[in-house]
mmCIF file of C-alpha atoms and ligand atoms in Angstrom:
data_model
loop_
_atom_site.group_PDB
_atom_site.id
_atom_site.type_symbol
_atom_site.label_atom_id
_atom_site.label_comp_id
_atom_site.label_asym_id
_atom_site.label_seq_id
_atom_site.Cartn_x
_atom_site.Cartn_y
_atom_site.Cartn_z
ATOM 1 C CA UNK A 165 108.754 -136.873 98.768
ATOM 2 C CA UNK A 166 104.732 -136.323 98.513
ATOM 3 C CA UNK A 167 102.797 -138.885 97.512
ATOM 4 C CA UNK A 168 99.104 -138.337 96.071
ATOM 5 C CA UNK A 169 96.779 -141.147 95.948
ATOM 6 C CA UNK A 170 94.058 -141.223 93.520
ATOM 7 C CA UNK A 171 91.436 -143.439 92.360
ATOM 8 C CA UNK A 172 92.667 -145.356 88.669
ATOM 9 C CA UNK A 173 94.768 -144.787 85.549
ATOM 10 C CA UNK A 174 92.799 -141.824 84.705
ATOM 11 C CA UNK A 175 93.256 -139.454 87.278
ATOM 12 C CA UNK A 176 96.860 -140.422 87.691
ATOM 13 C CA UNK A 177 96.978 -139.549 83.977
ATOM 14 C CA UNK A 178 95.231 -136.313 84.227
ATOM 15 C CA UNK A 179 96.517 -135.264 87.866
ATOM 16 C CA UNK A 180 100.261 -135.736 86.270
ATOM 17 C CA UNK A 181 99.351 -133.335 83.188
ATOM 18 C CA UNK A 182 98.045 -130.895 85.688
ATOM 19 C CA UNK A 183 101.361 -130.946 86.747
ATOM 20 C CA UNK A 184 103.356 -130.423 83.112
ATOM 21 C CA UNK A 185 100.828 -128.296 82.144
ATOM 22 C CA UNK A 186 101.626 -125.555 85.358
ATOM 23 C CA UNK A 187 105.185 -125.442 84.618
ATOM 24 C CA UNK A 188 105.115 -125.242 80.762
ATOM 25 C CA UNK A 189 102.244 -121.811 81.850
ATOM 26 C CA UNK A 190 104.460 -120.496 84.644
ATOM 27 C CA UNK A 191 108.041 -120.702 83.273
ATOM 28 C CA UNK A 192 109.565 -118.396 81.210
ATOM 29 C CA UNK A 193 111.281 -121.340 78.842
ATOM 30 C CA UNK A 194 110.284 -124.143 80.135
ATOM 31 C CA UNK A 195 112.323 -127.455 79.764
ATOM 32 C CA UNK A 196 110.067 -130.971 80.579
ATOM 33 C CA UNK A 197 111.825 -134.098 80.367
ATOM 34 C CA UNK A 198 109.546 -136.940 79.315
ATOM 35 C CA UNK A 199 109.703 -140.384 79.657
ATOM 36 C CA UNK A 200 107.846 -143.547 77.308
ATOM 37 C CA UNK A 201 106.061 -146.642 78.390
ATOM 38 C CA UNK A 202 102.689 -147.503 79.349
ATOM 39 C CA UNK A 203 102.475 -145.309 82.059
ATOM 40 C CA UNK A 204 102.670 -141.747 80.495
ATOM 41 C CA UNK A 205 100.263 -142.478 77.500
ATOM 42 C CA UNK A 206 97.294 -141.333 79.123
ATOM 43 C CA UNK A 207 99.248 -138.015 79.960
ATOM 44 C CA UNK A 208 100.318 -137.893 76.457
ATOM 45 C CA UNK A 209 97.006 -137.642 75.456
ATOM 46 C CA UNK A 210 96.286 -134.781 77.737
ATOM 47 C CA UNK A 211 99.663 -133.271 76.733
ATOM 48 C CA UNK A 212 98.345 -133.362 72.927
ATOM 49 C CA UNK A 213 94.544 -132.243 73.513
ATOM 50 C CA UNK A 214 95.762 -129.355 75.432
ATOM 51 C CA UNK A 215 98.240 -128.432 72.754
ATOM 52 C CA UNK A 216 96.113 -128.239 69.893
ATOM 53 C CA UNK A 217 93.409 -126.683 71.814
ATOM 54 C CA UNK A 218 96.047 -123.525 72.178
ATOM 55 C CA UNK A 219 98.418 -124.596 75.167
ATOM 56 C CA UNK A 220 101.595 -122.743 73.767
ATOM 57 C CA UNK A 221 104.890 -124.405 73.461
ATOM 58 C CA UNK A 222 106.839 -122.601 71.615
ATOM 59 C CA UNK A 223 108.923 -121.671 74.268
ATOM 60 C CA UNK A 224 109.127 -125.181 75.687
ATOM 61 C CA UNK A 225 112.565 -127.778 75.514
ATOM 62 C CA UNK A 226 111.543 -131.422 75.351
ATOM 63 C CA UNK A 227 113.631 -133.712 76.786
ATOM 64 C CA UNK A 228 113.702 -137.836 77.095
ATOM 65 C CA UNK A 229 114.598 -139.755 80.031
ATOM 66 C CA UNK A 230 116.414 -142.477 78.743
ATOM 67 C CA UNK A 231 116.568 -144.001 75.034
ATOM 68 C CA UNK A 232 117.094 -147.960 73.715
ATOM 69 C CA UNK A 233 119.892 -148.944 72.253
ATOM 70 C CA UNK A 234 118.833 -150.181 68.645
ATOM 71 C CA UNK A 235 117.711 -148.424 65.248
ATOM 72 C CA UNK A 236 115.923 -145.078 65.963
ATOM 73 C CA UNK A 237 113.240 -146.461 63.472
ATOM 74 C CA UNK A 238 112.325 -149.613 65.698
ATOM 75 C CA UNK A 239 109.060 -149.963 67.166
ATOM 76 C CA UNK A 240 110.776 -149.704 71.056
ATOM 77 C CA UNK A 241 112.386 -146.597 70.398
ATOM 78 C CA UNK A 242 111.861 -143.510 73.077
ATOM 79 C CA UNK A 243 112.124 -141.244 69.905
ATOM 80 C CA UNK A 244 109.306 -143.316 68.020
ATOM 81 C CA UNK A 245 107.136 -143.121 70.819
ATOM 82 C CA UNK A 246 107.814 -139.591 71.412
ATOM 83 C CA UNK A 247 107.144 -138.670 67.721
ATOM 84 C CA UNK A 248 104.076 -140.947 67.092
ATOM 85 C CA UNK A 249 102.329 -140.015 70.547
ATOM 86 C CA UNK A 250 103.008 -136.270 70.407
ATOM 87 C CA UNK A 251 104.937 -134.329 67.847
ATOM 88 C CA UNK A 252 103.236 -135.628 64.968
ATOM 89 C CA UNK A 253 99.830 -135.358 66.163
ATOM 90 C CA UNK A 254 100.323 -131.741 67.342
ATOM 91 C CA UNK A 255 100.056 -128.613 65.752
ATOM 92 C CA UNK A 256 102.477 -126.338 67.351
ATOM 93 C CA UNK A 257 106.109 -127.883 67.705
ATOM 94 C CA UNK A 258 107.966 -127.059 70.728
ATOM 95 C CA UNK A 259 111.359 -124.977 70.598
ATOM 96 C CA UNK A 260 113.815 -127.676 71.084
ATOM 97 C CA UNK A 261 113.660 -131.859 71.147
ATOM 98 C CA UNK A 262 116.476 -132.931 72.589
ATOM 99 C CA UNK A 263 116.492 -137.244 72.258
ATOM 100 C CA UNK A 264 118.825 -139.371 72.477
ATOM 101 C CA UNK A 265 120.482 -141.334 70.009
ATOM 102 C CA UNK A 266 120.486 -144.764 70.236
ATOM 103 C CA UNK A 267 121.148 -145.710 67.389
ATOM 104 C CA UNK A 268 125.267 -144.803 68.041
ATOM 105 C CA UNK A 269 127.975 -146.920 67.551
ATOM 106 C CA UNK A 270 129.593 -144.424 70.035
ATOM 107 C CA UNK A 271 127.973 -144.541 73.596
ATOM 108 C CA UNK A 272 130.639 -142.336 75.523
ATOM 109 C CA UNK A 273 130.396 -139.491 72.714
ATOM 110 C CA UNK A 274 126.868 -139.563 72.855
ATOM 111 C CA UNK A 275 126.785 -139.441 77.516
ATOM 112 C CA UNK A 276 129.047 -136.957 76.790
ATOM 113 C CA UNK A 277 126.268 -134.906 74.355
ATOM 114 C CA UNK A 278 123.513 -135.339 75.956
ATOM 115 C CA UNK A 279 124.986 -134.550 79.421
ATOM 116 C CA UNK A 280 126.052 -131.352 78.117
ATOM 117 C CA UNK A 281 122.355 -130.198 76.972
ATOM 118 C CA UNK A 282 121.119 -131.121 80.423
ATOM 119 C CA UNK A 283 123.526 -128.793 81.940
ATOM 120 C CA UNK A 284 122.517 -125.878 79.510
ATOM 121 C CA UNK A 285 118.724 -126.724 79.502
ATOM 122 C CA UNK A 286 118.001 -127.031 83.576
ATOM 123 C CA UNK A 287 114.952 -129.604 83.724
ATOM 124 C CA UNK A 288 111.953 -128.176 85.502
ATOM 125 C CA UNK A 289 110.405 -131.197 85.659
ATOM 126 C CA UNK A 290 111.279 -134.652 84.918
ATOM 127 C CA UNK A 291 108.605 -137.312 84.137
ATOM 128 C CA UNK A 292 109.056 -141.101 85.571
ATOM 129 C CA UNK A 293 107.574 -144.095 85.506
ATOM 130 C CA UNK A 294 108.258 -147.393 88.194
ATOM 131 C CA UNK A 295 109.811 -150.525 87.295
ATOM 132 C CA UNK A 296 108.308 -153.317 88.700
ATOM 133 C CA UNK A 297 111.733 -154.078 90.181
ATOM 134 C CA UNK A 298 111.385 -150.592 91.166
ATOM 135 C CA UNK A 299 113.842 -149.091 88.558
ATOM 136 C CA UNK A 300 113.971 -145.721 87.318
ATOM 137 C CA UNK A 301 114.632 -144.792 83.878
ATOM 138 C CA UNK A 302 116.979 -147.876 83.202
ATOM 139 C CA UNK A 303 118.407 -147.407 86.842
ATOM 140 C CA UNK A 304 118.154 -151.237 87.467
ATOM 141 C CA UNK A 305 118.587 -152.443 91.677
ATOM 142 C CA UNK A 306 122.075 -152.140 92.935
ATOM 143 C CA UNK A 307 122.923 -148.911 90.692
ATOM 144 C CA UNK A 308 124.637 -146.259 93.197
ATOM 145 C CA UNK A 309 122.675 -142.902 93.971
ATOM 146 C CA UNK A 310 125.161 -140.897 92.785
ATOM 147 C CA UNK A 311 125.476 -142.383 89.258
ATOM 148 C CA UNK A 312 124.995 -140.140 86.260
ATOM 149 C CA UNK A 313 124.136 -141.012 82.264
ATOM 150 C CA UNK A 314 125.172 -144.399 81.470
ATOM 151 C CA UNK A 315 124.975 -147.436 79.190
ATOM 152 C CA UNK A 316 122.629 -149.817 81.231
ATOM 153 C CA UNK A 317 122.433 -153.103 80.782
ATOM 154 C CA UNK A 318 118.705 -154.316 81.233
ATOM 155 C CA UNK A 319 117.515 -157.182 84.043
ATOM 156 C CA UNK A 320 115.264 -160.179 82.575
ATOM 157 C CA UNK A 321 112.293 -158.603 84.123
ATOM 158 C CA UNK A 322 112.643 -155.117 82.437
ATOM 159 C CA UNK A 323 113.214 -157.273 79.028
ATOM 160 C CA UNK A 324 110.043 -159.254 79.787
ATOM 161 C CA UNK A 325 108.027 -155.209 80.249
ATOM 162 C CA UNK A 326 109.385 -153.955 76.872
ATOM 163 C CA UNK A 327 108.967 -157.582 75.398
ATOM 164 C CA UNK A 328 104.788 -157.523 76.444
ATOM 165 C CA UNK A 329 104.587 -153.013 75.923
ATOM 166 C CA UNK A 330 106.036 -153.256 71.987
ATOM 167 C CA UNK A 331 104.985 -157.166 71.213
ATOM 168 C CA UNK A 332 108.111 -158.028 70.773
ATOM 169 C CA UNK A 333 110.486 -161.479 70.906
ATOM 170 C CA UNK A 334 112.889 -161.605 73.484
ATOM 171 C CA UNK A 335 115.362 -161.791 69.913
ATOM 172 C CA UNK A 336 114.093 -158.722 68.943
ATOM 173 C CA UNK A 337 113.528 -156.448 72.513
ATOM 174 C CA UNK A 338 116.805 -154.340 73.372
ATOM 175 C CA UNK A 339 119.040 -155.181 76.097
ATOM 176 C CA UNK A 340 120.752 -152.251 76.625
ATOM 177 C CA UNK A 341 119.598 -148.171 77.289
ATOM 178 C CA UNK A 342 121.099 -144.949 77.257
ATOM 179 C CA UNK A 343 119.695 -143.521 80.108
ATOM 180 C CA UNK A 344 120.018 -140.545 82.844
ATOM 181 C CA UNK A 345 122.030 -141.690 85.880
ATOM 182 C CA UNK A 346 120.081 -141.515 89.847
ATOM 183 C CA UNK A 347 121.966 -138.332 90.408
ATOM 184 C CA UNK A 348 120.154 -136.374 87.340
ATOM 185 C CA UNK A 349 117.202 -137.408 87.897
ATOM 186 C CA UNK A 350 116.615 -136.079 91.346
ATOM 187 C CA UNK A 351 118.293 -133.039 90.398
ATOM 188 C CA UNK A 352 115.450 -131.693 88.352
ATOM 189 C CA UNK A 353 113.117 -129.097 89.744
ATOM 190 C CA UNK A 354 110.344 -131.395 90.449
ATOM 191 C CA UNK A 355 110.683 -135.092 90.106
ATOM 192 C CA UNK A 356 107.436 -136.817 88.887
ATOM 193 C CA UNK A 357 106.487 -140.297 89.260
ATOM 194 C CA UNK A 358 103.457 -141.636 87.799
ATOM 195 C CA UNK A 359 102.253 -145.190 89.314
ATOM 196 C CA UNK A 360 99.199 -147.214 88.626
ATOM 197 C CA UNK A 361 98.169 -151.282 88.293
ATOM 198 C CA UNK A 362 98.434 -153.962 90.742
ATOM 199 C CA UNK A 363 102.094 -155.467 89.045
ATOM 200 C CA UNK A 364 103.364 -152.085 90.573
ATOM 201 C CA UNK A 365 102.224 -153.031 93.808
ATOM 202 C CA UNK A 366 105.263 -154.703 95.443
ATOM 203 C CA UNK A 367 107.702 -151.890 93.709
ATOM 204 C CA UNK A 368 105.554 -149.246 95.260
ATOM 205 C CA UNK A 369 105.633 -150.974 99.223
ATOM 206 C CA UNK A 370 109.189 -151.569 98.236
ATOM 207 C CA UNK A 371 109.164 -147.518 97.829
ATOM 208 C CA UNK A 372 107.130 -145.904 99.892
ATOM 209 C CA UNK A 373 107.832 -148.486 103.072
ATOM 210 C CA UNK A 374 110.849 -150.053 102.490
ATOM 211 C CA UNK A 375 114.266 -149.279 102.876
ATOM 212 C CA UNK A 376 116.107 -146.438 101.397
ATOM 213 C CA UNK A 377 118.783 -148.456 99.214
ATOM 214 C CA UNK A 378 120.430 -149.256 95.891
ATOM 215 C CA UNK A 379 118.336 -152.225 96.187
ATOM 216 C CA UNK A 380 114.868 -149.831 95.191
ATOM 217 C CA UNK A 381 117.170 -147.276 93.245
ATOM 218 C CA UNK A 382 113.194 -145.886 93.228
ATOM 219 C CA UNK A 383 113.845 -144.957 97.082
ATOM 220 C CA UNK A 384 116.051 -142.177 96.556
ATOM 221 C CA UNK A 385 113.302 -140.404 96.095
ATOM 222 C CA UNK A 386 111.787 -140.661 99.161
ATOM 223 C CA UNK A 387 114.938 -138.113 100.495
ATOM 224 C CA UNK A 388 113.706 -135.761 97.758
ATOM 225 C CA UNK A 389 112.094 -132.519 98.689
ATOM 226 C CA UNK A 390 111.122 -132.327 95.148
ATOM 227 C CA UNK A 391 109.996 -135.436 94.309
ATOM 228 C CA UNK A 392 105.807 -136.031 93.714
ATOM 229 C CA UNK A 393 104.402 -139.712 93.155
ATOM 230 C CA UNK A 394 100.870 -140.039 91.979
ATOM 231 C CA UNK A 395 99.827 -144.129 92.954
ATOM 232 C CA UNK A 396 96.740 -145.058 92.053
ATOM 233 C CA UNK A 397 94.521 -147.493 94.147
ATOM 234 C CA UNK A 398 96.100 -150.477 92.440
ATOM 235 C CA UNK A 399 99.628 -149.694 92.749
ATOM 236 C CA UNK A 400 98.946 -148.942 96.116
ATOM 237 C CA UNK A 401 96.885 -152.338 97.324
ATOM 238 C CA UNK A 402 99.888 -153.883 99.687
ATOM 239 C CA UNK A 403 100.413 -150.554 101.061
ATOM 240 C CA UNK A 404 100.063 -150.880 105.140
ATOM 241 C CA UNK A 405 96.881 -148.795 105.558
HETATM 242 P P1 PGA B 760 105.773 -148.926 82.084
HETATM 243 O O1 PGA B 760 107.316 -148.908 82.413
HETATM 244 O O2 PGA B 760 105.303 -147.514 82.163
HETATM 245 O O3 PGA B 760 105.683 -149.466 80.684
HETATM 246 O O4 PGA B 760 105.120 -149.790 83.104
HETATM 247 C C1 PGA B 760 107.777 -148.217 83.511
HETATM 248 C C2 PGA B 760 109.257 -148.442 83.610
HETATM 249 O O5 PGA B 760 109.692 -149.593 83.450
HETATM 250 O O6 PGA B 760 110.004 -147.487 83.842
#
């Protein structure tokens, strides 16, 4: 695992695009699996500036980490986000979207979709954001390394984030996400995990100097050759200098 350190917000934002943007120029059809939240807007932004200024994706497979369980219409949705932060402001679509559906009455059939495009459409990169219990995707603490695309059942404090992101009522926020298992999301080419604000802090010491463990399913990175975090100052403050 590398780990870049950078100033604030910004730079993580920009540093991370730097990143998409080299491997939807280098490879040949490029597949980048994004992820929502308030992490990747910033990078969004870059995603979409670049896009319409001529960065071609028409070759490109987009890809989501994980998806709510609720109507796709709802303000929480991965596919909302996805559309109202990036396809519908751009003006070149990419070749394939590939989203979840969480809107299914049918979980298993729906794993058992989805798990079938990753295998045909190899991720080149997969884009992450921390938990502040450390989670990945909807990989709460105590979910095995090896586990692959489930039906996750949310902790309180993961409620509380989606609860404060969308404005939402603990009535109304989702309590239960489709989303790629430990196992998948190491296995993409690179593994990238954007970090930044001081209520990351204690995920990120957790992470970078704790112990490797189902406890911080975040720490199986750290035995990932392929795996880049960009923290910013914030995220970093209890780090041991
Ligand atoms: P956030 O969520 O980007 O909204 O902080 C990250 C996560 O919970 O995965």
């Amino acid at each position: 695992m590398e780990v870049i350190y950078v100033k604030d917000y910004e730079e993580m934002s920009k540093k991370g695009f730097e990143l998409i943007k080299k491997v939807i120029e280098t490879k040949e059809s490029p597949v980048v699996s994004l992820n929502t939240g308030g992490t990747p807007k910033g990078l969004f932004q870059h995603l979409v500036e670049e896009i319409n200024q001529g960065l071609d994706i028409s070759n490109t497979t987009i890809m989501s980490l994980d998806e709510y369980m609720g109507p796709k219409d709802a303000v929480y949705t991965v596919r909302n986000f996805m559309h109202k932060r990036l396809f519908d402001l751009i003006e070149q679509q990419p070749k394939n979207i590939f989203l979840m559906d969480g809107s299914t009455e049918d979980a298993e059939s729906e794993i058992k979709r989805y798990k079938e495009l990753l295998e045909n459409y190899p991720r080149d990169i997969q884009l992450l954001g921390l938990g502040t219990n450390a989670h990945l995707g909807a990989n709460e603490p105590g979910t095995p390394f090896d586990t692959t695309m489930f039906l996750a059942q949310h902790h309180e404090s993961t409620i509380q984030s989606t609860m404060k992101e969308y404005g939402i009522t603990r009535e109304e926020a989702p309590t239960e996400m489709l989303t790629l298992g430990l196992k998948e999301i190491a296995e993409a080419e690179t593994v990238l995990l954007l970090v930044s604000g001081k209520h990351k802090a204690q995920a990120v010491k957790d992470l970078i100097e704790g112990e490797i463990s189902p406890d911080c399913p975040a720490s199986i990175l750290r035995e990932c050759k392929n795996a880049i975090v960009i923290v910013d100052e914030d995220a970093a403050s209890l780090l041991n200098k």
